[in-house]
CSV table of C-alpha atoms in Angstrom, one decimal:
chain,number,residue,atom,x,y,z
H,295,MET,CA,-18.7,-14.5,-22.9
H,296,THR,CA,-17.1,-17.3,-20.8
H,297,VAL,CA,-13.5,-16.7,-19.8
H,298,ARG,CA,-11.4,-19.7,-20.1
H,299,GLN,CA,-9.6,-20.8,-16.9
H,300,GLU,CA,-6.1,-20.3,-18.4
H,301,GLN,CA,-7.0,-16.7,-19.3
H,302,GLY,CA,-7.8,-15.9,-15.7
H,303,VAL,CA,-10.8,-14.1,-14.3
H,304,PRO,CA,-11.4,-10.3,-14.7
H,305,PHE,CA,-10.9,-8.3,-11.5
H,306,ALA,CA,-14.5,-7.2,-11.2
H,307,ARG,CA,-15.8,-10.8,-11.4
H,308,ALA,CA,-13.0,-12.0,-9.0
H,309,ALA,CA,-14.0,-9.4,-6.4
H,310,ARG,CA,-17.6,-10.7,-6.6
H,311,GLU,CA,-16.6,-14.3,-6.2
H,312,LEU,CA,-14.4,-13.5,-3.3
H,313,GLY,CA,-17.1,-11.4,-1.6
H,314,LEU,CA,-15.0,-8.2,-1.6
H,315,THR,CA,-15.9,-4.7,-2.5
H,316,PRO,CA,-13.8,-3.2,-5.3
H,317,ARG,CA,-11.7,-1.1,-2.9
H,318,ASP,CA,-11.0,-4.1,-0.6
H,319,PHE,CA,-10.2,-6.2,-3.7
H,320,GLU,CA,-7.7,-3.5,-4.8
H,321,LEU,CA,-6.1,-3.7,-1.3
H,322,ALA,CA,-6.0,-7.5,-1.4
H,323,VAL,CA,-4.1,-7.4,-4.7
H,324,GLN,CA,-1.7,-4.7,-3.5
H,325,LEU,CA,-0.9,-6.7,-0.3
H,326,GLY,CA,-0.5,-9.9,-2.3
H,327,GLU,CA,-3.4,-11.6,-0.6
H,328,VAL,CA,-4.8,-12.3,-4.1
H,329,ARG,CA,-2.3,-13.4,-6.7
H,330,THR,CA,-2.6,-12.1,-10.2
H,331,LEU,CA,-1.0,-12.8,-13.6
H,332,VAL,CA,-0.5,-11.1,-16.9
H,333,CYS,CA,-3.0,-12.2,-19.5
H,334,GLY,CA,-3.0,-11.2,-23.1
H,335,PRO,CA,-1.6,-8.2,-24.9
H,336,GLY,CA,-1.4,-4.8,-23.1
H,337,GLY,CA,-0.1,-6.2,-19.9
H,338,ARG,CA,-3.5,-6.4,-18.2
H,339,ARG,CA,-3.7,-8.7,-15.2
H,340,ARG,CA,-6.3,-11.1,-14.1
H,341,VAL,CA,-6.8,-13.6,-11.3
H,342,PRO,CA,-6.2,-17.3,-11.9
H,343,GLN,CA,-9.3,-19.4,-11.3
H,344,GLU,CA,-7.3,-21.6,-9.0
H,345,GLU,CA,-6.5,-18.6,-6.8
H,346,ILE,CA,-10.2,-17.9,-6.3
H,347,GLU,CA,-10.8,-21.6,-5.5
H,348,ARG,CA,-7.9,-21.6,-3.0
H,349,HIS,CA,-9.5,-18.7,-1.0
H,350,ARG,CA,-13.0,-20.2,-1.2
H,351,ALA,CA,-11.7,-23.5,0.1
H,352,ALA,CA,-9.9,-22.0,3.0
H,353,GLY,CA,-11.3,-22.2,6.5
H,354,GLY,CA,-13.4,-19.3,7.6
H,355,PHE,CA,-14.0,-17.9,4.1
H,356,PRO,CA,-14.9,-15.1,3.5
H,357,GLU,CA,-14.7,-13.7,7.0
H,358,ALA,CA,-11.0,-14.7,7.5
H,359,LEU,CA,-10.0,-12.9,4.2
H,360,ARG,CA,-12.0,-9.8,5.0
H,361,SER,CA,-10.4,-9.7,8.5
H,362,ARG,CA,-7.0,-9.6,7.0
H,363,LEU,CA,-8.1,-6.7,4.8
H,364,TRP,CA,-9.9,-4.9,7.6
H,365,VAL,CA,-8.9,-1.2,7.5
H,366,VAL,CA,-9.5,1.3,10.4
H,367,GLY,CA,-9.1,4.9,11.0
H,368,THR,CA,-7.8,6.7,14.2
H,369,ALA,CA,-10.9,6.2,16.4
H,370,GLU,CA,-11.5,2.6,15.6
H,371,GLY,CA,-7.8,1.8,15.7
H,372,ALA,CA,-7.4,3.4,19.1
H,373,GLU,CA,-10.4,1.3,20.3
H,374,LEU,CA,-8.8,-1.8,19.0
H,375,MET,CA,-5.5,-1.2,20.8
H,376,GLY,CA,-7.3,0.0,24.0
H,377,ILE,CA,-5.7,3.5,24.0
H,378,SER,CA,-6.9,7.0,23.5
H,379,PRO,CA,-7.1,8.6,20.0
H,380,SER,CA,-4.5,11.1,21.0
H,381,ARG,CA,-2.0,8.4,22.0
H,382,PHE,CA,-2.8,6.5,18.9
H,383,GLY,CA,-2.1,9.6,16.8
H,384,ARG,CA,1.3,10.1,18.6
H,385,LEU,CA,2.3,6.5,17.8
H,386,ALA,CA,1.2,6.8,14.2
H,387,ARG,CA,3.0,10.1,13.6
H,388,GLY,CA,6.1,8.5,15.2
H,389,GLY,CA,6.1,5.8,12.6
H,390,HIS,CA,5.4,2.9,14.9
H,391,PHE,CA,3.1,1.4,12.3
H,392,ALA,CA,2.6,2.3,8.6
H,393,PRO,CA,-0.6,3.4,7.0
H,394,VAL,CA,-1.9,1.2,4.2
H,395,ARG,CA,-3.9,3.9,2.4
H,396,PHE,CA,-5.3,7.4,2.7
H,397,TYR,CA,-7.6,9.9,1.2
H,398,VAL,CA,-7.9,13.7,1.2
H,399,ASN,CA,-11.0,15.2,2.6
H,400,ARG,CA,-12.8,18.4,1.6
H,401,TYR,CA,-10.6,20.4,4.0
H,402,ARG,CA,-7.5,19.2,2.2
H,403,ALA,CA,-6.5,17.1,5.3
H,404,VAL,CA,-5.0,13.7,4.7
H,405,VAL,CA,-7.0,10.9,6.5
H,406,TRP,CA,-4.9,7.8,7.1
H,407,HIS,CA,-6.1,4.3,7.3
H,408,TYR,CA,-4.3,1.3,8.9
H,409,LEU,CA,-4.6,-2.5,8.7
H,410,ALA,CA,-6.3,-3.7,11.8
H,411,SER,CA,-4.1,-6.7,11.9
H,412,ASP,CA,-1.0,-4.5,11.9
H,413,LEU,CA,-2.3,-2.6,14.9
H,414,ALA,CA,-3.1,-5.9,16.7
H,415,GLU,CA,0.4,-7.2,16.1
H,416,PHE,CA,1.9,-3.9,17.3
H,417,ALA,CA,-0.2,-4.1,20.5
H,418,ASP,CA,1.1,-7.6,21.2
H,419,ARG,CA,4.7,-6.7,20.3
H,420,ARG,CA,5.1,-3.3,22.2
H,421,PRO,CA,2.6,-3.3,25.1
H,422,GLU,CA,4.9,-1.0,27.0
H,423,LEU,CA,3.9,1.9,24.6
H,424,LEU,CA,0.2,1.5,25.2
H,425,THR,CA,0.2,2.4,28.9
H,426,GLY,CA,1.9,4.7,31.3
H,427,ARG,CA,3.9,7.8,30.4
H,428,SER,CA,4.7,8.2,26.8
H,429,PRO,CA,8.4,8.2,25.8
H,430,PHE,CA,9.8,11.7,25.3
H,431,PRO,CA,9.8,11.7,21.5
H,432,LEU,CA,6.0,11.0,21.6
H,433,ARG,CA,5.4,13.8,24.1
H,434,ALA,CA,7.0,16.5,21.9
H,435,VAL,CA,4.7,19.3,20.8
H,436,PRO,CA,3.3,18.8,17.2
H,437,GLU,CA,5.4,21.6,15.8
H,438,GLU,CA,8.6,19.8,17.0
H,439,ARG,CA,7.5,16.3,16.1
H,440,THR,CA,8.1,14.9,12.5
H,441,ASP,CA,5.0,13.2,11.1
H,442,ARG,CA,6.4,9.9,9.6
H,443,ARG,CA,3.2,8.7,8.2
H,444,PRO,CA,3.8,9.9,4.7
H,445,ARG,CA,7.3,8.4,4.7
H,446,SER,CA,6.0,5.1,6.2
H,447,TRP,CA,3.3,4.9,3.5
H,448,ARG,CA,5.8,5.6,0.7
H,449,ALA,CA,8.1,2.9,2.0
H,450,ARG,CA,5.3,0.4,2.2
H,451,ARG,CA,4.0,1.3,-1.3
H,452,VAL,CA,7.5,1.1,-2.9
H,453,GLU,CA,8.1,-2.2,-1.3
H,454,GLN,CA,4.9,-3.5,-2.7
H,455,LEU,CA,5.8,-2.3,-6.2
H,456,THR,CA,9.4,-3.5,-6.2
H,457,GLY,CA,8.2,-6.9,-4.9
H,458,ARG,CA,5.9,-7.3,-7.9
H,459,ALA,CA,8.3,-6.0,-10.5
H,460,GLU,CA,9.2,-8.4,-13.3
H,461,ASP,CA,12.7,-7.1,-14.0
H,462,ALA,CA,15.3,-4.6,-12.8
H,463,TRP,CA,14.0,-1.8,-15.0
H,464,GLN,CA,10.6,-2.1,-13.4
H,465,ARG,CA,12.2,-2.1,-9.9
H,466,ALA,CA,14.1,1.0,-10.8
H,467,ALA,CA,11.0,2.7,-12.0
H,468,ALA,CA,9.2,2.0,-8.7
H,469,LEU,CA,12.1,3.6,-6.8
H,470,ALA,CA,12.2,6.5,-9.2
H,471,ALA,CA,8.5,7.2,-8.7
H,472,VAL,CA,9.0,8.9,-5.4
H,473,LEU,CA,11.7,11.3,-6.6
H,474,ASP,CA,10.8,14.7,-7.9
H,475,PRO,CA,11.9,15.6,-11.5
H,476,VAL,CA,14.9,17.6,-10.2
H,477,GLN,CA,16.2,14.7,-8.0
H,478,LEU,CA,15.5,12.2,-10.7
H,479,ALA,CA,17.4,14.2,-13.3
H,480,ASP,CA,20.4,14.5,-10.9
H,481,ALA,CA,20.3,10.8,-10.1
H,482,VAL,CA,19.7,9.6,-13.7
H,483,PRO,CA,21.5,12.0,-16.1
H,484,ASP,CA,20.8,10.0,-19.2
H,485,PRO,CA,17.6,11.3,-20.8
H,486,ASP,CA,16.8,8.0,-22.5
H,487,GLU,CA,17.0,6.2,-19.2
H,488,ARG,CA,14.8,8.8,-17.6
H,489,ALA,CA,12.2,8.5,-20.4
H,490,HIS,CA,12.2,4.7,-20.0
H,491,LEU,CA,11.7,5.0,-16.2
H,492,ARG,CA,8.8,7.4,-16.8
H,493,LEU,CA,7.3,4.9,-19.2
H,494,LEU,CA,7.5,2.1,-16.7
H,495,ARG,CA,6.4,4.4,-13.7
H,496,PRO,CA,3.9,2.5,-11.6
H,497,VAL,CA,0.7,4.0,-10.2
H,498,LEU,CA,1.3,4.9,-6.6
H,499,VAL,CA,-2.3,6.1,-5.9
H,500,SER,CA,-5.0,4.4,-7.9
H,501,ALA,CA,-7.8,7.0,-7.5
H,502,ARG,CA,-7.1,10.6,-8.4
H,503,PRO,CA,-9.5,13.2,-7.0
H,504,VAL,CA,-11.2,15.7,-9.2
H,505,ALA,CA,-10.6,18.7,-7.1
H,506,PRO,CA,-7.2,20.4,-8.0
H,507,ALA,CA,-6.5,21.2,-4.3
H,508,ALA,CA,-6.7,17.5,-3.4
H,509,ARG,CA,-4.5,16.6,-6.3
H,510,GLU,CA,-1.9,19.0,-5.1
H,511,VAL,CA,-1.9,17.4,-1.7
H,512,ILE,CA,-1.5,13.9,-3.2
H,513,ASP,CA,1.2,15.0,-5.6
H,514,ALA,CA,3.2,16.4,-2.7
H,515,LEU,CA,2.6,13.4,-0.5
H,516,VAL,CA,3.9,10.8,-3.0
H,517,VAL,CA,7.3,12.5,-3.3
H,518,ALA,CA,10.1,11.8,-0.9
H,519,GLU,CA,10.9,15.0,1.1
H,520,ASP,CA,13.5,14.3,3.9
H,521,PRO,CA,17.1,14.5,2.8
H,522,ASP,CA,18.0,11.1,4.3
H,523,GLU,CA,14.9,9.6,2.6
H,524,ILE,CA,15.8,11.0,-0.7
H,525,GLU,CA,19.4,9.8,-0.4
H,526,TRP,CA,18.1,6.3,0.5
H,527,TYR,CA,15.9,6.1,-2.6
H,528,ARG,CA,18.7,7.5,-4.8
H,529,HIS,CA,21.1,4.8,-3.4
H,530,CYS,CA,18.5,2.1,-4.1
H,531,LEU,CA,17.8,3.5,-7.6
H,532,TRP,CA,21.6,3.5,-8.4
H,533,ALA,CA,21.9,-0.2,-7.4
H,534,ALA,CA,18.8,-1.1,-9.4
H,535,LEU,CA,20.0,0.7,-12.5
H,536,GLN,CA,23.4,-1.1,-12.3
H,537,GLU,CA,21.5,-4.4,-12.6
H,538,ALA,CA,19.1,-3.0,-15.2
H,539,ARG,CA,21.9,-1.7,-17.5
H,540,ALA,CA,23.7,-5.1,-17.2
H,541,ASP,CA,20.5,-6.8,-18.4
H,542,ARG,CA,19.7,-4.5,-21.4
H,543,CYS,CA,20.0,-0.9,-22.5
H,544,PRO,CA,16.8,1.2,-22.5
H,545,PRO,CA,15.3,2.0,-25.9
H,546,ARG,CA,16.0,5.4,-27.5
H,547,ARG,CA,13.1,7.7,-26.9
H,548,GLU,CA,12.0,7.5,-30.5
H,549,GLU,CA,12.0,3.7,-30.2
H,550,SER,CA,10.0,3.5,-27.0
H,551,PRO,CA,7.0,1.3,-27.1
H,552,PRO,CA,3.5,2.7,-26.2
H,553,ARG,CA,2.8,2.9,-22.5
H,554,ILE,CA,0.8,0.0,-21.1
H,555,VAL,CA,-2.5,1.1,-19.8
H,556,PRO,CA,-3.0,-0.2,-16.3
H,557,ASP,CA,-6.2,-2.0,-15.3
H,558,THR,CA,-8.9,0.4,-14.4
H,559,LEU,CA,-9.9,-1.4,-11.2
H,560,VAL,CA,-6.5,-2.4,-9.8
H,561,PRO,CA,-3.4,-0.9,-11.3
H,562,ASP,CA,-0.9,-2.3,-8.7
H,563,THR,CA,-0.6,-6.0,-8.5
H,564,PRO,CA,2.2,-7.6,-6.3
H,565,PRO,CA,2.4,-11.3,-7.4
H,566,VAL,CA,3.6,-13.0,-4.2
H,567,PRO,CA,1.4,-13.2,-1.1
H,568,PRO,CA,3.1,-11.9,2.1
H,569,GLU,CA,3.7,-13.9,5.2
H,570,PRO,CA,0.5,-14.6,7.2
H,571,ALA,CA,-0.4,-12.4,10.1
H,572,ARG,CA,0.9,-13.4,13.5
H,573,PRO,CA,-1.6,-15.6,15.3
H,574,HIS,CA,-1.7,-13.6,18.5
H,575,GLY,CA,-2.5,-10.4,16.7
H,576,LEU,CA,-5.1,-12.0,14.5
H,577,ARG,CA,-6.8,-13.6,17.6
H,578,ARG,CA,-7.0,-10.2,19.2
H,579,LEU,CA,-8.4,-8.8,16.1
H,580,LEU,CA,-11.1,-11.4,15.6
H,581,SER,CA,-12.0,-11.5,19.3
H,582,TRP,CA,-12.5,-7.7,19.4
H,583,ARG,CA,-14.5,-7.7,16.1
H,584,GLY,CA,-16.7,-10.6,17.4
H,585,ALA,CA,-17.3,-8.7,20.6
H,586,ARG,CA,-18.4,-5.6,18.7
H,587,ARG,CA,-20.8,-7.6,16.6
H,588,ALA,CA,-22.3,-9.3,19.7
H,589,GLU,CA,-22.8,-5.9,21.3
H,590,ALA,CA,-24.6,-4.6,18.2
H,591,ALA,CA,-26.8,-7.7,18.0
H,592,THR,CA,-27.7,-7.3,21.7
H,593,ALA,CA,-28.6,-3.7,21.3
H,594,GLY,CA,-30.7,-4.5,18.3
H,595,ARG,CA,-32.7,-7.0,20.2
H,596,ARG,CA,-33.3,-4.6,23.0
H,597,SER,CA,-34.6,-1.9,20.6
């Protein structure tokens, strides 16, 4: 069946036309690199045809788009920044750059991934942290050093979700999503309001692992844990609820509409693209990536 232009393009087809893997397409939508719109009943989102054409007409397509979505782990990120993996780990745990996604391995360890463009920008912005003796907070022993990566990831994810919210109740639901049930009940005493926030709760992590142990790790990671972090989200939730209540009252629980089923490929869809990456950081990123490809090609010819 041919999809009419005004209806938008399904996510799977849009990913193919943009030359992206499903996971990279999901990241592109979360970051706002690919704009989406609500099409039809059920609240499902699709990609406008003109959005696909805009990317395809841009210079350097598809490599430029893929570079903005290039995700690296610790080893590759350290190589990109020209530092050791241990120093990279200290900077990451100190919250100097936020992870963009993660997964839980078979040992129940959280493996963080970062946008390469974020790392390149940080290297340009804070070169003094890449060489010489590390500042004292970064030299603290692991037991004394707070790992800010979960907190940084939560802040980034909530910012994405509040940015794509269509009204104050959806913004409040995104803020409430990182509070545990006890904190949420204390912050929102009205049971009908809590039920409405749960109904609108966005998906923080799109893929849920099968193993119960991994699910436990993720369930703990998506919830705010530090007292000041919890207080911050409660304050933001209070402000969002004031706006939401002024707009409309939540339905009584028996009147609540059925929950909208999120799209199976990409449940989180911020509508507005972010500001483009800084040119110096992107140049560093593309130059390093090009050098790696040239080295691989040379090695292939020699073999």
